[in-house]
PDB file of C-alpha atoms in Angstrom:
ATOM      1  CA  MET A   1    -189.143 110.847  91.526  1.00  0.00           C
ATOM      2  CA  SER A   2    -189.673 108.076  92.847  1.00  0.00           C
ATOM      3  CA  SER A   3    -187.368 105.155  92.774  1.00  0.00           C
ATOM      4  CA  LYS A   4    -190.433 102.974  91.937  1.00  0.00           C
ATOM      5  CA  ALA A   5    -190.856 104.888  89.016  1.00  0.00           C
ATOM      6  CA  TYR A   6    -187.476 105.647  87.963  1.00  0.00           C
ATOM      7  CA  GLN A   7    -185.762 103.305  85.702  1.00  0.00           C
ATOM      8  CA  PRO A   8    -182.057 104.055  84.979  1.00  0.00           C
ATOM      9  CA  PRO A   9    -180.718 104.275  81.323  1.00  0.00           C
ATOM     10  CA  THR A  10    -178.380 101.866  80.269  1.00  0.00           C
ATOM     11  CA  ILE A  11    -174.538 102.657  79.551  1.00  0.00           C
ATOM     12  CA  GLU A  12    -174.828 102.799  76.053  1.00  0.00           C
ATOM     13  CA  GLU A  13    -177.855 104.742  76.290  1.00  0.00           C
ATOM     14  CA  LEU A  14    -175.862 106.960  78.681  1.00  0.00           C
ATOM     15  CA  ALA A  15    -172.100 107.562  76.182  1.00  0.00           C
ATOM     16  CA  GLU A  16    -175.051 107.926  73.275  1.00  0.00           C
ATOM     17  CA  LYS A  17    -175.864 111.304  75.372  1.00  0.00           C
ATOM     18  CA  TYR A  18    -172.524 112.569  76.384  1.00  0.00           C
ATOM     19  CA  LYS A  19    -170.284 111.888  72.764  1.00  0.00           C
ATOM     20  CA  GLY A  20    -169.492 115.112  72.297  1.00  0.00           C
ATOM     21  CA  ALA A  21    -170.627 116.519  75.153  1.00  0.00           C
ATOM     22  CA  ASN A  22    -169.255 119.052  77.956  1.00  0.00           C
ATOM     23  CA  ILE A  23    -168.404 117.539  81.094  1.00  0.00           C
ATOM     24  CA  CYS A  24    -167.856 118.744  84.731  1.00  0.00           C
ATOM     25  CA  LEU A  25    -166.403 116.602  86.717  1.00  0.00           C
ATOM     26  CA  VAL A  26    -166.829 117.203  90.637  1.00  0.00           C
ATOM     27  CA  ALA A  27    -165.163 115.358  92.963  1.00  0.00           C
ATOM     28  CA  GLN A  28    -164.623 115.882  96.809  1.00  0.00           C
ATOM     29  CA  GLY A  29    -161.887 118.417  97.284  1.00  0.00           C
ATOM     30  CA  PRO A  30    -161.877 122.270  98.482  1.00  0.00           C
ATOM     31  CA  THR A  31    -162.604 123.428  95.224  1.00  0.00           C
ATOM     32  CA  ALA A  32    -165.933 121.686  94.866  1.00  0.00           C
ATOM     33  CA  ARG A  33    -168.131 123.802  96.963  1.00  0.00           C
ATOM     34  CA  ARG A  34    -169.628 126.113  94.956  1.00  0.00           C
ATOM     35  CA  ASP A  35    -173.489 126.012  93.774  1.00  0.00           C
ATOM     36  CA  PHE A  36    -172.765 124.614  89.759  1.00  0.00           C
ATOM     37  CA  SER A  37    -175.992 124.979  88.839  1.00  0.00           C
ATOM     38  CA  ALA A  38    -175.292 128.247  86.755  1.00  0.00           C
ATOM     39  CA  TYR A  39    -171.544 127.295  85.745  1.00  0.00           C
ATOM     40  CA  SER A  40    -171.293 127.200  82.425  1.00  0.00           C
ATOM     41  CA  ASP A  41    -169.588 128.532  79.233  1.00  0.00           C
ATOM     42  CA  VAL A  42    -170.998 130.264  77.069  1.00  0.00           C
ATOM     43  CA  GLU A  43    -168.794 132.399  75.343  1.00  0.00           C
ATOM     44  CA  ARG A  44    -166.196 129.877  74.312  1.00  0.00           C
ATOM     45  CA  CYS A  45    -168.920 126.943  74.120  1.00  0.00           C
ATOM     46  CA  PRO A  46    -172.723 128.767  73.148  1.00  0.00           C
ATOM     47  CA  GLY A  47    -175.253 126.840  73.082  1.00  0.00           C
ATOM     48  CA  GLU A  48    -173.413 123.246  74.065  1.00  0.00           C
ATOM     49  CA  PRO A  49    -174.640 121.641  77.438  1.00  0.00           C
ATOM     50  CA  PHE A  50    -172.355 121.483  79.441  1.00  0.00           C
ATOM     51  CA  TYR A  51    -173.637 118.452  82.045  1.00  0.00           C
ATOM     52  CA  VAL A  52    -172.038 117.876  86.311  1.00  0.00           C
ATOM     53  CA  TRP A  53    -171.232 114.562  87.362  1.00  0.00           C
ATOM     54  CA  THR A  54    -170.304 113.497  90.975  1.00  0.00           C
ATOM     55  CA  GLN A  55    -169.515 111.282  92.904  1.00  0.00           C
ATOM     56  CA  ASN A  56    -170.078 109.591  96.733  1.00  0.00           C
ATOM     57  CA  ALA A  57    -173.652 111.717  97.158  1.00  0.00           C
ATOM     58  CA  GLY A  58    -172.055 114.417  95.270  1.00  0.00           C
ATOM     59  CA  TRP A  59    -175.440 114.365  93.786  1.00  0.00           C
ATOM     60  CA  ILE A  60    -177.132 115.646  97.185  1.00  0.00           C
ATOM     61  CA  ASN A  61    -175.257 119.027  97.205  1.00  0.00           C
ATOM     62  CA  HIS A  62    -175.046 119.667  93.579  1.00  0.00           C
ATOM     63  CA  PRO A  63    -178.466 119.053  92.413  1.00  0.00           C
ATOM     64  CA  THR A  64    -177.607 119.597  88.907  1.00  0.00           C
ATOM     65  CA  SER A  65    -175.906 117.071  88.534  1.00  0.00           C
ATOM     66  CA  SER A  66    -177.040 113.981  85.748  1.00  0.00           C
ATOM     67  CA  LEU A  67    -174.114 111.358  86.749  1.00  0.00           C
ATOM     68  CA  GLY A  68    -173.178 109.746  89.747  1.00  0.00           C
ATOM     69  CA  PHE A  69    -170.699 107.425  90.862  1.00  0.00           C
ATOM     70  CA  VAL A  70    -170.032 105.747  93.746  1.00  0.00           C
ATOM     71  CA  MET A  71    -167.683 102.333  92.906  1.00  0.00           C
ATOM     72  CA  ASP A  72    -168.312 100.579  96.237  1.00  0.00           C
ATOM     73  CA  ASP A  73    -170.524  97.929  96.314  1.00  0.00           C
ATOM     74  CA  ILE A  74    -173.977  99.201  97.714  1.00  0.00           C
ATOM     75  CA  LYS A  75    -173.970  95.817  99.536  1.00  0.00           C
ATOM     76  CA  SER A  76    -170.236  95.348 100.530  1.00  0.00           C
ATOM     77  CA  GLU A  77    -169.219  95.519 104.556  1.00  0.00           C
ATOM     78  CA  ILE A  78    -167.347  98.824 104.430  1.00  0.00           C
ATOM     79  CA  TRP A  79    -170.578 100.495 104.276  1.00  0.00           C
ATOM     80  CA  ASP A  80    -170.775  98.691 107.455  1.00  0.00           C
ATOM     81  CA  VAL A  81    -168.229 100.894 109.025  1.00  0.00           C
ATOM     82  CA  ASN A  82    -168.202 104.036 107.166  1.00  0.00           C
ATOM     83  CA  LYS A  83    -167.643 107.501 109.609  1.00  0.00           C
ATOM     84  CA  ARG A  84    -169.971 109.373 107.421  1.00  0.00           C
ATOM     85  CA  TYR A  85    -173.357 107.865 106.702  1.00  0.00           C
ATOM     86  CA  THR A  86    -174.493 104.961 107.757  1.00  0.00           C
ATOM     87  CA  ARG A  87    -176.059 101.832 105.649  1.00  0.00           C
ATOM     88  CA  GLU A  88    -179.917 103.171 106.091  1.00  0.00           C
ATOM     89  CA  GLN A  89    -178.613 106.033 105.058  1.00  0.00           C
ATOM     90  CA  VAL A  90    -176.567 105.563 102.257  1.00  0.00           C
ATOM     91  CA  GLU A  91    -178.932 102.984 100.694  1.00  0.00           C
ATOM     92  CA  SER A  92    -182.022 105.804 100.680  1.00  0.00           C
ATOM     93  CA  MET A  93    -179.551 108.669  99.048  1.00  0.00           C
ATOM     94  CA  VAL A  94    -178.635 105.734  96.567  1.00  0.00           C
ATOM     95  CA  ARG A  95    -182.802 104.968  95.810  1.00  0.00           C
ATOM     96  CA  GLU A  96    -183.751 107.751  95.934  1.00  0.00           C
ATOM     97  CA  ALA A  97    -181.497 109.986  93.541  1.00  0.00           C
ATOM     98  CA  GLY A  98    -183.344 110.708  90.874  1.00  0.00           C
ATOM     99  CA  ILE A  99    -179.985 110.094  88.564  1.00  0.00           C
ATOM    100  CA  PRO A 100    -178.350 106.620  87.405  1.00  0.00           C
ATOM    101  CA  LEU A 101    -175.669 106.124  89.442  1.00  0.00           C
ATOM    102  CA  ILE A 102    -172.495 104.246  87.958  1.00  0.00           C
ATOM    103  CA  THR A 103    -171.262 101.215  90.279  1.00  0.00           C
ATOM    104  CA  SER A 104    -169.131  98.093  90.410  1.00  0.00           C
ATOM    105  CA  ILE A 105    -172.284  96.112  90.937  1.00  0.00           C
ATOM    106  CA  ALA A 106    -176.151  96.829  90.021  1.00  0.00           C
ATOM    107  CA  HIS A 107    -178.785  95.625  92.098  1.00  0.00           C
ATOM    108  CA  PRO A 108    -182.730  95.578  91.208  1.00  0.00           C
ATOM    109  CA  GLU A 109    -183.708  96.361  94.730  1.00  0.00           C
ATOM    110  CA  PHE A 110    -181.504 100.081  93.921  1.00  0.00           C
ATOM    111  CA  PRO A 111    -183.105 101.444  90.619  1.00  0.00           C
ATOM    112  CA  PRO A 112    -180.755 104.394  89.878  1.00  0.00           C
ATOM    113  CA  LEU A 113    -177.689 101.793  89.860  1.00  0.00           C
ATOM    114  CA  VAL A 114    -175.857 101.302  86.471  1.00  0.00           C
ATOM    115  CA  GLU A 115    -172.953  99.332  86.056  1.00  0.00           C
ATOM    116  CA  PHE A 116    -169.356 100.704  84.727  1.00  0.00           C
ATOM    117  CA  PRO A 117    -168.446  98.402  81.443  1.00  0.00           C
ATOM    118  CA  LEU A 118    -164.968  96.570  83.132  1.00  0.00           C
ATOM    119  CA  ILE A 119    -165.091  94.471  80.886  1.00  0.00           C
ATOM    120  CA  LYS A 120    -164.969  96.400  77.773  1.00  0.00           C
ATOM    121  CA  ALA A 121    -162.473  98.939  79.823  1.00  0.00           C
ATOM    122  CA  MET A 122    -159.901  96.277  79.526  1.00  0.00           C
ATOM    123  CA  GLU A 123    -160.392  95.380  76.422  1.00  0.00           C
ATOM    124  CA  THR A 124    -160.410  99.484  75.160  1.00  0.00           C
ATOM    125  CA  LEU A 125    -158.685 101.250  77.310  1.00  0.00           C
ATOM    126  CA  PRO A 126    -154.632 101.623  78.354  1.00  0.00           C
ATOM    127  CA  LYS A 127    -153.267  99.707  80.847  1.00  0.00           C
ATOM    128  CA  VAL A 128    -149.643  99.493  82.668  1.00  0.00           C
ATOM    129  CA  ASN A 129    -148.360  96.346  84.170  1.00  0.00           C
ATOM    130  CA  ASP A 130    -151.637  94.967  82.368  1.00  0.00           C
ATOM    131  CA  SER A 131    -153.550  97.310  85.541  1.00  0.00           C
ATOM    132  CA  LEU A 132    -156.062  99.748  84.420  1.00  0.00           C
ATOM    133  CA  ASN A 133    -154.945 101.657  87.673  1.00  0.00           C
ATOM    134  CA  LEU A 134    -158.429 102.990  88.643  1.00  0.00           C
ATOM    135  CA  ASN A 135    -157.895 103.146  92.220  1.00  0.00           C
ATOM    136  CA  GLU A 136    -160.026 105.815  93.048  1.00  0.00           C
ATOM    137  CA  THR A 137    -163.896 107.365  91.721  1.00  0.00           C
ATOM    138  CA  ILE A 138    -162.272 109.711  89.761  1.00  0.00           C
ATOM    139  CA  ASN A 139    -160.543 108.162  87.722  1.00  0.00           C
ATOM    140  CA  TYR A 140    -163.443 105.512  87.215  1.00  0.00           C
ATOM    141  CA  MET A 141    -165.341 109.478  85.849  1.00  0.00           C
ATOM    142  CA  ILE A 142    -162.441 109.660  84.015  1.00  0.00           C
ATOM    143  CA  ALA A 143    -161.882 106.546  82.438  1.00  0.00           C
ATOM    144  CA  LEU A 144    -166.163 106.084  81.444  1.00  0.00           C
ATOM    145  CA  GLY A 145    -165.493 110.064  79.804  1.00  0.00           C
ATOM    146  CA  ILE A 146    -163.032 108.726  77.458  1.00  0.00           C
ATOM    147  CA  MET A 147    -165.282 105.483  76.316  1.00  0.00           C
ATOM    148  CA  PHE A 148    -167.907 107.952  75.707  1.00  0.00           C
ATOM    149  CA  LYS A 149    -165.952 110.150  73.640  1.00  0.00           C
ATOM    150  CA  VAL A 150    -166.625 113.157  75.824  1.00  0.00           C
ATOM    151  CA  LYS A 151    -165.373 116.441  74.224  1.00  0.00           C
ATOM    152  CA  ARG A 152    -164.245 118.649  77.261  1.00  0.00           C
ATOM    153  CA  MET A 153    -163.445 117.807  81.066  1.00  0.00           C
ATOM    154  CA  ASP A 154    -163.582 120.169  83.328  1.00  0.00           C
ATOM    155  CA  PHE A 155    -162.029 118.958  87.050  1.00  0.00           C
ATOM    156  CA  TRP A 156    -163.366 120.234  90.340  1.00  0.00           C
ATOM    157  CA  GLY A 157    -162.586 119.435  93.609  1.00  0.00           C
ATOM    158  CA  ALA A 158    -159.775 116.907  92.871  1.00  0.00           C
ATOM    159  CA  ASP A 159    -157.125 118.832  93.967  1.00  0.00           C
ATOM    160  CA  TYR A 160    -154.422 117.021  95.993  1.00  0.00           C
ATOM    161  CA  TYR A 161    -153.411 119.734  98.823  1.00  0.00           C
ATOM    162  CA  SER A 162    -154.045 119.961 102.611  1.00  0.00           C
ATOM    163  CA  PRO A 163    -154.812 123.397 103.992  1.00  0.00           C
ATOM    164  CA  ASP A 164    -151.047 124.248 104.531  1.00  0.00           C
ATOM    165  CA  GLY A 165    -150.641 124.244 100.672  1.00  0.00           C
ATOM    166  CA  LYS A 166    -148.372 120.949 100.688  1.00  0.00           C
ATOM    167  CA  SER A 167    -149.214 118.779  98.537  1.00  0.00           C
ATOM    168  CA  ILE A 168    -150.944 114.988  99.796  1.00  0.00           C
ATOM    169  CA  ARG A 169    -152.100 111.478  98.325  1.00  0.00           C
ATOM    170  CA  ALA A 170    -149.224 111.138  96.005  1.00  0.00           C
ATOM    171  CA  ASP A 171    -150.028 107.934  94.766  1.00  0.00           C
ATOM    172  CA  LYS A 172    -153.540 109.240  93.645  1.00  0.00           C
ATOM    173  CA  ARG A 173    -153.138 112.245  92.463  1.00  0.00           C
ATOM    174  CA  ALA A 174    -150.204 110.380  89.800  1.00  0.00           C
ATOM    175  CA  CYS A 175    -153.064 107.843  88.626  1.00  0.00           C
ATOM    176  CA  CYS A 176    -155.988 111.062  88.051  1.00  0.00           C
ATOM    177  CA  GLU A 177    -153.034 112.823  85.889  1.00  0.00           C
ATOM    178  CA  PHE A 178    -152.678 109.647  84.533  1.00  0.00           C
ATOM    179  CA  TRP A 179    -155.641 108.974  82.912  1.00  0.00           C
ATOM    180  CA  ILE A 180    -156.076 112.697  82.350  1.00  0.00           C
ATOM    181  CA  GLY A 181    -152.927 112.396  80.284  1.00  0.00           C
ATOM    182  CA  MET A 182    -154.996 109.600  78.561  1.00  0.00           C
ATOM    183  CA  ALA A 183    -157.864 111.509  77.658  1.00  0.00           C
ATOM    184  CA  ALA A 184    -156.140 114.273  76.526  1.00  0.00           C
ATOM    185  CA  MET A 185    -154.130 111.658  73.937  1.00  0.00           C
ATOM    186  CA  ALA A 186    -157.793 110.680  72.931  1.00  0.00           C
ATOM    187  CA  GLY A 187    -158.580 114.749  72.253  1.00  0.00           C
ATOM    188  CA  ILE A 188    -160.661 115.755  75.079  1.00  0.00           C
ATOM    189  CA  GLU A 189    -159.840 118.886  75.988  1.00  0.00           C
ATOM    190  CA  ILE A 190    -158.526 119.062  79.515  1.00  0.00           C
ATOM    191  CA  ARG A 191    -159.162 122.424  82.309  1.00  0.00           C
ATOM    192  CA  THR A 192    -158.632 122.328  85.592  1.00  0.00           C
ATOM    193  CA  TYR A 193    -159.149 125.245  88.628  1.00  0.00           C
ATOM    194  CA  VAL A 194    -156.768 127.995  88.395  1.00  0.00           C
ATOM    195  CA  ASP A 195    -156.401 126.967  92.467  1.00  0.00           C
ATOM    196  CA  SER A 196    -155.521 123.701  92.220  1.00  0.00           C
ATOM    197  CA  ASP A 197    -152.555 121.727  92.431  1.00  0.00           C
ATOM    198  CA  LEU A 198    -154.121 118.983  89.600  1.00  0.00           C
ATOM    199  CA  MET A 199    -151.469 119.526  86.391  1.00  0.00           C
ATOM    200  CA  ARG A 200    -149.711 121.449  87.586  1.00  0.00           C
ATOM    201  CA  TYR A 201    -146.387 122.243  89.455  1.00  0.00           C
ATOM    202  CA  HIS A 202    -144.686 124.249  91.999  1.00  0.00           C
ATOM    203  CA  LEU A 203    -147.672 125.901  92.372  1.00  0.00           C
ATOM    204  CA  HIS A 204    -146.843 127.440  95.688  1.00  0.00           C
ATOM    205  CA  ARG A 205    -143.461 129.020  95.054  1.00  0.00           C
ATOM    206  CA  PRO A 206    -143.986 131.967  93.289  1.00  0.00           C
ATOM    207  CA  ASP A 207    -140.113 131.554  91.899  1.00  0.00           C
ATOM    208  CA  ILE A 208    -141.177 129.902  89.181  1.00  0.00           C
ATOM    209  CA  GLU A 209    -142.113 132.124  85.907  1.00  0.00           C
ATOM    210  CA  MET A 210    -142.615 129.596  83.290  1.00  0.00           C
ATOM    211  CA  GLU A 211    -145.914 126.951  84.290  1.00  0.00           C
ATOM    212  CA  GLY A 212    -146.082 124.022  82.274  1.00  0.00           C
ATOM    213  CA  VAL A 213    -142.083 124.526  80.218  1.00  0.00           C
ATOM    214  CA  TYR A 214    -138.855 123.144  82.085  1.00  0.00           C
ATOM    215  CA  GLY A 215    -136.171 125.167  81.207  1.00  0.00           C
ATOM    216  CA  TYR A 216    -138.185 128.185  79.645  1.00  0.00           C
ATOM    217  CA  GLU A 217    -138.944 131.761  81.625  1.00  0.00           C
ATOM    218  CA  SER A 218    -141.264 133.755  80.672  1.00  0.00           C
ATOM    219  CA  ASP A 219    -139.538 137.212  80.543  1.00  0.00           C
ATOM    220  CA  LYS A 220    -136.850 135.616  77.507  1.00  0.00           C
ATOM    221  CA  MET A 221    -139.289 133.531  75.270  1.00  0.00           C
ATOM    222  CA  PRO A 222    -140.185 134.848  72.145  1.00  0.00           C
ATOM    223  CA  VAL A 223    -144.544 136.315  71.723  1.00  0.00           C
ATOM    224  CA  GLU A 224    -144.554 133.776  69.091  1.00  0.00           C
ATOM    225  CA  ILE A 225    -143.627 130.836  71.201  1.00  0.00           C
ATOM    226  CA  LEU A 226    -145.921 132.304  74.086  1.00  0.00           C
ATOM    227  CA  ASN A 227    -149.136 132.476  71.827  1.00  0.00           C
ATOM    228  CA  VAL A 228    -147.918 128.927  70.642  1.00  0.00           C
ATOM    229  CA  LEU A 229    -148.408 127.547  74.262  1.00  0.00           C
ATOM    230  CA  ASP A 230    -151.592 129.243  74.909  1.00  0.00           C
ATOM    231  CA  LEU A 231    -149.713 131.596  77.929  1.00  0.00           C
ATOM    232  CA  ASP A 232    -150.182 134.512  78.694  1.00  0.00           C
ATOM    233  CA  GLY A 233    -145.888 135.804  79.656  1.00  0.00           C
ATOM    234  CA  LYS A 234    -146.581 135.966  83.551  1.00  0.00           C
ATOM    235  CA  GLY A 235    -146.604 131.588  83.377  1.00  0.00           C
ATOM    236  CA  GLY A 236    -150.095 131.348  82.861  1.00  0.00           C
ATOM    237  CA  ALA A 237    -153.158 129.968  80.329  1.00  0.00           C
ATOM    238  CA  LYS A 238    -154.757 132.447  79.052  1.00  0.00           C
ATOM    239  CA  ILE A 239    -157.845 130.606  79.643  1.00  0.00           C
ATOM    240  CA  ARG A 240    -158.347 129.981  83.446  1.00  0.00           C
ATOM    241  CA  ILE A 241    -161.852 128.243  84.930  1.00  0.00           C
ATOM    242  CA  GLY A 242    -162.771 131.332  87.857  1.00  0.00           C
ATOM    243  CA  ASN A 243    -160.509 132.861  90.313  1.00  0.00           C
ATOM    244  CA  GLY A 244    -161.577 132.160  93.555  1.00  0.00           C
TER     245      GLY A 244
END
């Protein structure tokens, strides 16, 4: 699809498309390194479409992506000092994306760009200290999913850990998990990858038996409560995404 022929949908049309849909939010951490072309959840949601949202050129690595996010203004000077891509490469990736790309400021010479509805977000989304706390791209993705009233969010690549197993970027993780909480409060089902630190604690400490319920040990928990908590009695959720 050429950039000349491509006309991106409006933000209102995107909202209509994704209302009630299942979406997979793919960031850039280790758990994003997989093929999403066959990713589905037929057993739990038969017949329902599953959409992949990507960020920062992720639509190139994941060609089934239907919506991309690049929140830095394409005309910003930040692209002149980018260590991964040249400005020319970035501009080409944006022009030829072939899918709508959510951004901060849209420019007509870059047809795929669609502006994030910041004013509406300020009016409708929860704030802390009068701020939306949108400190990285994944948070814009979650916020837009809330505004679009999606049904479920699955998270890949929002891992916040280093190769040695230690959590990193605590400030970024805290903000992301805040927005996940807001999505859950809005009635959106949340699922995170089994090997990611996201929305989990003590992932690398086998001495912690119960995950997510402080003060309880799974071997002393009545089975009725385990069922209510959706736990398997071994400190884990009954339903998890993937196994490696």
